[in-house]
PDB file of C-alpha atoms and ligand atoms in Angstrom:
ATOM      1  CA  MET A   1       0.000   0.000   0.000  1.00  0.00           C
ATOM      2  CA  VAL A   2       2.824   2.355   0.895  1.00  0.00           C
ATOM      3  CA  ASN A   3       4.446   1.697  -2.493  1.00  0.00           C
ATOM      4  CA  PHE A   4       1.162   2.248  -4.260  1.00  0.00           C
ATOM      5  CA  HIS A   5       0.758   5.667  -2.608  1.00  0.00           C
ATOM      6  CA  THR A   6       4.389   6.589  -3.232  1.00  0.00           C
ATOM      7  CA  ASP A   7       3.923   5.733  -6.914  1.00  0.00           C
ATOM      8  CA  ILE A   8       0.806   7.846  -7.231  1.00  0.00           C
ATOM      9  CA  ILE A   9       2.423  10.805  -5.462  1.00  0.00           C
ATOM     10  CA  GLN A  10       5.533  10.495  -7.621  1.00  0.00           C
ATOM     11  CA  GLN A  11       3.470  10.371 -10.830  1.00  0.00           C
ATOM     12  CA  LEU A  12       1.317  13.305  -9.751  1.00  0.00           C
ATOM     13  CA  THR A  13       4.407  15.325  -8.853  1.00  0.00           C
ATOM     14  CA  GLN A  14       5.938  14.499 -12.244  1.00  0.00           C
ATOM     15  CA  TRP A  15       2.782  15.505 -14.033  1.00  0.00           C
ATOM     16  CA  LEU A  16       2.432  18.783 -12.155  1.00  0.00           C
ATOM     17  CA  THR A  17       6.059  19.854 -12.199  1.00  0.00           C
ATOM     18  CA  ASN A  18       7.374  18.199 -15.403  1.00  0.00           C
ATOM     19  CA  PRO A  19      10.887  17.513 -14.119  1.00  0.00           C
ATOM     20  CA  CYS A  20      13.760  16.008 -16.114  1.00  0.00           C
ATOM     21  CA  GLN A  21      12.508  12.613 -17.337  1.00  0.00           C
ATOM     22  CA  LEU A  22      15.757  10.932 -16.378  1.00  0.00           C
ATOM     23  CA  CYS A  23      16.909  12.303 -13.002  1.00  0.00           C
ATOM     24  CA  LEU A  24      13.511  13.709 -11.887  1.00  0.00           C
ATOM     25  CA  ARG A  25      15.397  16.518 -10.099  1.00  0.00           C
ATOM     26  CA  ASP A  26      15.907  19.420 -12.464  1.00  0.00           C
ATOM     27  CA  GLN A  27      12.603  21.197 -13.123  1.00  0.00           C
ATOM     28  CA  SER A  28      13.723  23.418 -15.980  1.00  0.00           C
ATOM     29  CA  LYS A  29      13.777  20.991 -18.918  1.00  0.00           C
ATOM     30  CA  SER A  30      12.330  17.615 -19.977  1.00  0.00           C
ATOM     31  CA  ILE A  31      15.923  16.344 -20.172  1.00  0.00           C
ATOM     32  CA  CYS A  32      18.258  18.503 -18.041  1.00  0.00           C
ATOM     33  CA  ASP A  33      21.655  19.628 -19.398  1.00  0.00           C
ATOM     34  CA  ASP A  34      23.546  17.174 -17.204  1.00  0.00           C
ATOM     35  CA  CYS A  35      21.458  14.135 -18.310  1.00  0.00           C
ATOM     36  CA  TRP A  36      21.558  15.382 -21.940  1.00  0.00           C
ATOM     37  CA  SER A  37      25.357  15.423 -21.914  1.00  0.00           C
ATOM     38  CA  LYS A  38      25.485  11.884 -20.484  1.00  0.00           C
ATOM     39  CA  LEU A  39      23.244  10.334 -23.168  1.00  0.00           C
ATOM     40  CA  PRO A  40      24.869   7.606 -25.326  1.00  0.00           C
ATOM     41  CA  TRP A  41      25.507   9.894 -28.331  1.00  0.00           C
ATOM     42  CA  LEU A  42      26.629   8.019 -31.421  1.00  0.00           C
ATOM     43  CA  GLU A  43      29.966   9.637 -32.252  1.00  0.00           C
ATOM     44  CA  HIS A  44      31.700   6.966 -34.349  1.00  0.00           C
ATOM     45  CA  GLY A  45      29.548   5.109 -36.851  1.00  0.00           C
ATOM     46  CA  CYS A  46      29.870   3.313 -40.191  1.00  0.00           C
ATOM     47  CA  GLY A  47      30.021   5.839 -43.065  1.00  0.00           C
ATOM     48  CA  LEU A  48      26.918   4.323 -44.675  1.00  0.00           C
ATOM     49  CA  CYS A  49      24.692   2.819 -41.957  1.00  0.00           C
ATOM     50  CA  ASP A  50      26.032   4.519 -38.778  1.00  0.00           C
ATOM     51  CA  LEU A  51      26.488   1.187 -36.999  1.00  0.00           C
ATOM     52  CA  PRO A  52      28.536   2.048 -33.878  1.00  0.00           C
ATOM     53  CA  MET A  53      32.235   1.488 -34.626  1.00  0.00           C
ATOM     54  CA  PRO A  54      35.302   1.633 -32.364  1.00  0.00           C
ATOM     55  CA  ALA A  55      36.630   5.155 -31.761  1.00  0.00           C
ATOM     56  CA  SER A  56      39.884   4.040 -33.418  1.00  0.00           C
ATOM     57  CA  ALA A  57      38.142   3.436 -36.800  1.00  0.00           C
ATOM     58  CA  ALA A  58      38.971   6.078 -39.432  1.00  0.00           C
ATOM     59  CA  ALA A  59      36.188   8.617 -40.153  1.00  0.00           C
ATOM     60  CA  GLY A  60      33.915   7.379 -42.945  1.00  0.00           C
ATOM     61  CA  SER A  61      35.099   3.754 -42.737  1.00  0.00           C
ATOM     62  CA  LEU A  62      32.492   1.073 -43.418  1.00  0.00           C
ATOM     63  CA  CYS A  63      31.205  -1.842 -41.339  1.00  0.00           C
ATOM     64  CA  ALA A  64      31.582  -5.435 -42.615  1.00  0.00           C
ATOM     65  CA  GLN A  65      27.948  -5.595 -43.770  1.00  0.00           C
ATOM     66  CA  CYS A  66      28.179  -2.406 -45.886  1.00  0.00           C
ATOM     67  CA  ILE A  67      31.460  -3.597 -47.437  1.00  0.00           C
ATOM     68  CA  LYS A  68      29.743  -6.886 -48.359  1.00  0.00           C
ATOM     69  CA  GLU A  69      26.628  -5.221 -49.767  1.00  0.00           C
ATOM     70  CA  LYS A  70      26.282  -1.467 -50.259  1.00  0.00           C
ATOM     71  CA  PRO A  71      22.901  -0.284 -48.936  1.00  0.00           C
ATOM     72  CA  PRO A  72      20.545   1.539 -51.361  1.00  0.00           C
ATOM     73  CA  TRP A  73      20.609   4.845 -49.456  1.00  0.00           C
ATOM     74  CA  ASN A  74      23.051   7.750 -49.673  1.00  0.00           C
ATOM     75  CA  ARG A  75      23.833   7.870 -45.949  1.00  0.00           C
ATOM     76  CA  ALA A  76      22.184   6.963 -42.648  1.00  0.00           C
ATOM     77  CA  ILE A  77      22.584   8.872 -39.420  1.00  0.00           C
ATOM     78  CA  SER A  78      21.416   8.083 -35.908  1.00  0.00           C
ATOM     79  CA  ALA A  79      21.631  10.439 -32.950  1.00  0.00           C
ATOM     80  CA  LEU A  80      22.198   7.838 -30.246  1.00  0.00           C
ATOM     81  CA  VAL A  81      23.136   4.254 -29.534  1.00  0.00           C
ATOM     82  CA  TYR A  82      20.009   2.223 -28.736  1.00  0.00           C
ATOM     83  CA  ARG A  83      20.633   1.358 -25.098  1.00  0.00           C
ATOM     84  CA  ALA A  84      19.750   2.717 -21.652  1.00  0.00           C
ATOM     85  CA  PRO A  85      18.362   5.248 -21.029  1.00  0.00           C
ATOM     86  CA  ILE A  86      17.298   6.093 -24.601  1.00  0.00           C
ATOM     87  CA  ALA A  87      15.719   2.663 -25.219  1.00  0.00           C
ATOM     88  CA  SER A  88      13.270   3.176 -22.351  1.00  0.00           C
ATOM     89  CA  LEU A  89      12.470   6.776 -23.393  1.00  0.00           C
ATOM     90  CA  ILE A  90      11.586   5.517 -26.900  1.00  0.00           C
ATOM     91  CA  GLY A  91       9.582   2.649 -25.346  1.00  0.00           C
ATOM     92  CA  GLN A  92       7.596   5.082 -23.163  1.00  0.00           C
ATOM     93  CA  PHE A  93       6.942   7.268 -26.214  1.00  0.00           C
ATOM     94  CA  LYS A  94       5.745   4.397 -28.439  1.00  0.00           C
ATOM     95  CA  TYR A  95       3.963   2.038 -26.107  1.00  0.00           C
ATOM     96  CA  TYR A  96       2.860   4.260 -23.206  1.00  0.00           C
ATOM     97  CA  ARG A  97       1.824   7.220 -25.350  1.00  0.00           C
ATOM     98  CA  ARG A  98       4.080   9.794 -23.733  1.00  0.00           C
ATOM     99  CA  PHE A  99       3.437  12.192 -26.616  1.00  0.00           C
ATOM    100  CA  ASN A 100       5.553  14.982 -25.140  1.00  0.00           C
ATOM    101  CA  HIS A 101       8.660  12.845 -25.636  1.00  0.00           C
ATOM    102  CA  SER A 102       8.466  13.613 -29.380  1.00  0.00           C
ATOM    103  CA  ARG A 103       9.798  17.101 -28.650  1.00  0.00           C
ATOM    104  CA  PHE A 104      13.092  16.130 -27.032  1.00  0.00           C
ATOM    105  CA  LEU A 105      13.543  13.017 -29.226  1.00  0.00           C
ATOM    106  CA  GLY A 106      13.179  15.316 -32.259  1.00  0.00           C
ATOM    107  CA  GLN A 107      15.666  17.750 -30.713  1.00  0.00           C
ATOM    108  CA  MET A 108      18.195  14.944 -30.219  1.00  0.00           C
ATOM    109  CA  LEU A 109      17.941  13.999 -33.881  1.00  0.00           C
ATOM    110  CA  ALA A 110      18.075  17.663 -34.993  1.00  0.00           C
ATOM    111  CA  GLN A 111      21.282  18.129 -32.984  1.00  0.00           C
ATOM    112  CA  ALA A 112      22.832  15.070 -34.709  1.00  0.00           C
ATOM    113  CA  VAL A 113      21.758  16.339 -38.156  1.00  0.00           C
ATOM    114  CA  ASN A 114      23.327  19.754 -37.509  1.00  0.00           C
ATOM    115  CA  LYS A 115      26.547  18.089 -36.379  1.00  0.00           C
ATOM    116  CA  LYS A 116      26.772  15.424 -39.102  1.00  0.00           C
ATOM    117  CA  TYR A 117      25.763  17.552 -42.116  1.00  0.00           C
ATOM    118  CA  THR A 118      28.530  20.104 -42.046  1.00  0.00           C
ATOM    119  CA  ASP A 119      30.042  18.512 -45.182  1.00  0.00           C
ATOM    120  CA  GLN A 120      26.949  18.255 -47.407  1.00  0.00           C
ATOM    121  CA  PRO A 121      23.525  19.860 -47.925  1.00  0.00           C
ATOM    122  CA  THR A 122      20.531  18.619 -45.935  1.00  0.00           C
ATOM    123  CA  PRO A 123      17.634  16.888 -47.768  1.00  0.00           C
ATOM    124  CA  GLN A 124      14.787  18.902 -49.293  1.00  0.00           C
ATOM    125  CA  LEU A 125      11.898  16.822 -47.915  1.00  0.00           C
ATOM    126  CA  LEU A 126      11.221  14.619 -44.864  1.00  0.00           C
ATOM    127  CA  LEU A 127       9.145  11.427 -45.151  1.00  0.00           C
ATOM    128  CA  PRO A 128       8.268   9.518 -41.960  1.00  0.00           C
ATOM    129  CA  VAL A 129       8.164   5.706 -42.157  1.00  0.00           C
ATOM    130  CA  PRO A 130       4.427   4.926 -42.374  1.00  0.00           C
ATOM    131  CA  LEU A 131       2.499   2.638 -40.027  1.00  0.00           C
ATOM    132  CA  HIS A 132      -0.201   0.309 -41.320  1.00  0.00           C
ATOM    133  CA  TRP A 133      -3.586   1.845 -40.497  1.00  0.00           C
ATOM    134  CA  LYS A 134      -4.454  -1.050 -38.159  1.00  0.00           C
ATOM    135  CA  ARG A 135      -1.372  -0.447 -36.023  1.00  0.00           C
ATOM    136  CA  GLY A 136      -1.934   3.303 -36.227  1.00  0.00           C
ATOM    137  CA  LEU A 137      -5.473   2.792 -34.948  1.00  0.00           C
ATOM    138  CA  PHE A 138      -4.252   0.602 -32.101  1.00  0.00           C
ATOM    139  CA  ARG A 139      -1.375   2.904 -31.107  1.00  0.00           C
ATOM    140  CA  GLY A 140      -3.276   6.102 -31.790  1.00  0.00           C
ATOM    141  CA  PHE A 141      -0.350   7.848 -33.491  1.00  0.00           C
ATOM    142  CA  ASN A 142       2.675   7.268 -35.716  1.00  0.00           C
ATOM    143  CA  GLN A 143       5.805   7.857 -33.639  1.00  0.00           C
ATOM    144  CA  SER A 144       7.982   8.517 -36.716  1.00  0.00           C
ATOM    145  CA  ALA A 145       5.582  11.192 -37.985  1.00  0.00           C
ATOM    146  CA  GLU A 146       5.592  12.926 -34.573  1.00  0.00           C
ATOM    147  CA  VAL A 147       9.390  13.081 -34.515  1.00  0.00           C
ATOM    148  CA  ALA A 148       9.461  14.149 -38.179  1.00  0.00           C
ATOM    149  CA  LEU A 149       7.111  17.024 -37.334  1.00  0.00           C
ATOM    150  CA  GLU A 150       9.509  18.273 -34.652  1.00  0.00           C
ATOM    151  CA  LEU A 151      12.423  17.973 -37.075  1.00  0.00           C
ATOM    152  CA  SER A 152      10.545  19.757 -39.809  1.00  0.00           C
ATOM    153  CA  LYS A 153       9.895  22.679 -37.448  1.00  0.00           C
ATOM    154  CA  GLY A 154      13.399  22.690 -35.978  1.00  0.00           C
ATOM    155  CA  LEU A 155      15.308  22.371 -39.252  1.00  0.00           C
ATOM    156  CA  SER A 156      12.825  24.214 -41.537  1.00  0.00           C
ATOM    157  CA  ILE A 157      12.560  21.295 -43.972  1.00  0.00           C
ATOM    158  CA  PRO A 158       9.117  20.479 -45.463  1.00  0.00           C
ATOM    159  CA  LEU A 159       7.373  17.289 -44.361  1.00  0.00           C
ATOM    160  CA  ASP A 160       5.128  14.899 -46.311  1.00  0.00           C
ATOM    161  CA  CYS A 161       3.222  12.369 -44.178  1.00  0.00           C
ATOM    162  CA  HIS A 162       0.927  11.121 -46.961  1.00  0.00           C
ATOM    163  CA  CYS A 163       2.874  10.017 -50.009  1.00  0.00           C
ATOM    164  CA  LEU A 164       4.168   6.778 -48.465  1.00  0.00           C
ATOM    165  CA  ARG A 165       1.732   4.143 -47.329  1.00  0.00           C
ATOM    166  CA  ARG A 166       2.122   0.780 -45.671  1.00  0.00           C
ATOM    167  CA  ILE A 167      -0.238  -1.614 -47.454  1.00  0.00           C
ATOM    168  CA  ARG A 168       0.604  -4.818 -45.618  1.00  0.00           C
ATOM    169  CA  SER A 169       0.178  -5.225 -41.895  1.00  0.00           C
ATOM    170  CA  THR A 170       3.302  -7.170 -41.007  1.00  0.00           C
ATOM    171  CA  PRO A 171       4.008  -8.803 -37.652  1.00  0.00           C
ATOM    172  CA  SER A 172       6.336  -6.950 -35.289  1.00  0.00           C
ATOM    173  CA  GLN A 173       9.998  -7.047 -36.357  1.00  0.00           C
ATOM    174  CA  GLN A 174      11.161  -7.494 -32.773  1.00  0.00           C
ATOM    175  CA  GLY A 175      13.068 -10.717 -32.179  1.00  0.00           C
ATOM    176  CA  LEU A 176      13.241 -11.593 -35.885  1.00  0.00           C
ATOM    177  CA  GLU A 177      16.476 -12.428 -37.647  1.00  0.00           C
ATOM    178  CA  ALA A 178      17.786 -10.153 -40.414  1.00  0.00           C
ATOM    179  CA  LYS A 179      16.592 -12.407 -43.270  1.00  0.00           C
ATOM    180  CA  GLN A 180      13.142 -12.887 -41.748  1.00  0.00           C
ATOM    181  CA  ARG A 181      12.868  -9.129 -41.261  1.00  0.00           C
ATOM    182  CA  SER A 182      13.407  -8.383 -44.931  1.00  0.00           C
ATOM    183  CA  ARG A 183      11.098 -11.238 -46.038  1.00  0.00           C
ATOM    184  CA  ASN A 184       8.485  -9.906 -43.640  1.00  0.00           C
ATOM    185  CA  LEU A 185       8.556  -6.477 -45.296  1.00  0.00           C
ATOM    186  CA  ARG A 186       8.527  -7.480 -48.965  1.00  0.00           C
ATOM    187  CA  LYS A 187       6.069  -5.267 -50.896  1.00  0.00           C
ATOM    188  CA  ALA A 188       4.823  -3.762 -47.617  1.00  0.00           C
ATOM    189  CA  PHE A 189       4.928  -0.138 -48.892  1.00  0.00           C
ATOM    190  CA  ILE A 190       3.719   1.910 -51.849  1.00  0.00           C
ATOM    191  CA  LEU A 191       4.446   5.436 -53.012  1.00  0.00           C
ATOM    192  CA  LYS A 192       0.937   6.820 -53.485  1.00  0.00           C
ATOM    193  CA  GLN A 193       1.978   9.747 -55.630  1.00  0.00           C
ATOM    194  CA  LYS A 194       5.187  10.684 -57.372  1.00  0.00           C
ATOM    195  CA  LEU A 195       7.344  13.310 -55.687  1.00  0.00           C
ATOM    196  CA  ALA A 196       7.685  16.751 -57.275  1.00  0.00           C
ATOM    197  CA  ALA A 197      10.346  16.851 -59.999  1.00  0.00           C
ATOM    198  CA  GLU A 198      12.466  19.401 -58.095  1.00  0.00           C
ATOM    199  CA  VAL A 199      12.821  17.025 -55.118  1.00  0.00           C
ATOM    200  CA  ARG A 200      16.160  15.249 -55.617  1.00  0.00           C
ATOM    201  CA  HIS A 201      17.210  14.570 -52.035  1.00  0.00           C
ATOM    202  CA  ILE A 202      14.952  13.233 -49.248  1.00  0.00           C
ATOM    203  CA  ALA A 203      15.267  11.846 -45.712  1.00  0.00           C
ATOM    204  CA  LEU A 204      13.254   8.956 -44.305  1.00  0.00           C
ATOM    205  CA  ILE A 205      12.544   9.328 -40.586  1.00  0.00           C
ATOM    206  CA  ASP A 206      12.227   6.363 -38.214  1.00  0.00           C
ATOM    207  CA  ASP A 207      12.693   5.822 -34.502  1.00  0.00           C
ATOM    208  CA  VAL A 208      15.239   2.981 -34.466  1.00  0.00           C
ATOM    209  CA  MET A 209      17.432   1.266 -37.064  1.00  0.00           C
ATOM    210  CA  THR A 210      18.321  -2.342 -36.299  1.00  0.00           C
ATOM    211  CA  THR A 211      19.153  -4.379 -39.429  1.00  0.00           C
ATOM    212  CA  GLY A 212      18.001  -1.616 -41.806  1.00  0.00           C
ATOM    213  CA  ALA A 213      15.386  -3.930 -43.413  1.00  0.00           C
ATOM    214  CA  THR A 214      12.585  -1.314 -43.241  1.00  0.00           C
ATOM    215  CA  SER A 215      14.761   1.403 -44.785  1.00  0.00           C
ATOM    216  CA  ARG A 216      15.972  -0.978 -47.504  1.00  0.00           C
ATOM    217  CA  GLU A 217      12.422  -1.917 -48.511  1.00  0.00           C
ATOM    218  CA  LEU A 218      11.295   1.740 -48.510  1.00  0.00           C
ATOM    219  CA  CYS A 219      14.290   2.760 -50.644  1.00  0.00           C
ATOM    220  CA  LYS A 220      13.399   0.006 -53.115  1.00  0.00           C
ATOM    221  CA  THR A 221       9.816   1.316 -53.311  1.00  0.00           C
ATOM    222  CA  ILE A 222      10.884   4.937 -53.840  1.00  0.00           C
ATOM    223  CA  LEU A 223      13.784   4.221 -56.228  1.00  0.00           C
ATOM    224  CA  LYS A 224      11.485   2.224 -58.511  1.00  0.00           C
ATOM    225  CA  GLN A 225       9.723   5.501 -59.387  1.00  0.00           C
ATOM    226  CA  HIS A 226      12.609   7.914 -58.756  1.00  0.00           C
ATOM    227  CA  PRO A 227      15.769   6.046 -59.777  1.00  0.00           C
ATOM    228  CA  SER A 228      18.116   9.015 -59.336  1.00  0.00           C
ATOM    229  CA  ILE A 229      16.775  10.433 -56.070  1.00  0.00           C
ATOM    230  CA  LYS A 230      19.185  10.623 -53.115  1.00  0.00           C
ATOM    231  CA  ILE A 231      17.765   9.043 -49.940  1.00  0.00           C
ATOM    232  CA  ASP A 232      19.137   9.589 -46.432  1.00  0.00           C
ATOM    233  CA  ILE A 233      17.895   7.673 -43.388  1.00  0.00           C
ATOM    234  CA  TRP A 234      17.530   9.506 -40.083  1.00  0.00           C
ATOM    235  CA  THR A 235      16.789   7.577 -36.909  1.00  0.00           C
ATOM    236  CA  ILE A 236      16.839   8.571 -33.255  1.00  0.00           C
ATOM    237  CA  ALA A 237      18.838   5.494 -32.261  1.00  0.00           C
ATOM    238  CA  ARG A 238      20.917   2.709 -33.816  1.00  0.00           C
ATOM    239  CA  THR A 239      21.017  -0.805 -32.415  1.00  0.00           C
ATOM    240  CA  PRO A 240      24.632  -1.863 -31.899  1.00  0.00           C
ATOM    241  CA  LYS A 241      25.747  -5.359 -32.850  1.00  0.00           C
ATOM    242  CA  PRO A 242      25.089  -8.122 -32.015  1.00  0.00           C
ATOM    243  CA  TYR A 243      21.547  -8.257 -33.256  1.00  0.00           C
ATOM    244  CA  LYS A 244      20.471 -11.538 -34.893  1.00  0.00           C
ATOM    245  CA  GLN A 245      21.985 -11.888 -38.397  1.00  0.00           C
TER     246      GLN A 245
HETATM  247 ZN1   ZN B   1      18.267  15.166 -15.482  1.00  0.00          ZN
HETATM  248 ZN1   ZN B   2      27.519  -0.076 -42.303  1.00  0.00          ZN
END
């Protein structure tokens, strides 16, 4: 009973005061400066898929998978490594409908974009990875679209939430091996309408990249109609190896 009351009081206090979501002490920001600086920022990643690499690896060097098979996108960037505490913040956002998290998750990705795009221009259009309508109905929102909206505002890049559609409701990718993941997603998406001719560089927005199967399938769908378009993949977090191959 004591724990039950403590929980309620703690949740009420959080709701009323909106303290830092990680240390619950600082009242000024959703993630205080101290917790922000201690997040697992992804500093050294593969030049194509941003898989975390050792700090000793030369800038722009590629992981074994990208050397074996070049992915269909131009570049992929992730703000953080998918581990504590970012994994639980993304989980709260997606599964416990903590909508306000979209603001700071979008800010984390915007910070990474500003840092990692000093050498080339940013894309002209943002496209969030679509959810099948059944999952959208169940979850009540598309987490990628919410983050993309924050990015669009923060980086002043237009957003299109309608041109991509998921036409197959596929089982959750969690726990699947890399090959099963890509089989699972075959022909799962369509591009409802062609992109404007002046759009030559786009970014797909998703919450987490694990094997890259979703991004690969979406690139295939888009490149079929726009063979020369440049596609970048932006995700909040990147799963480090080992995930199931
Ligand atoms: Zn804090
Ligand atoms: Zn790679």
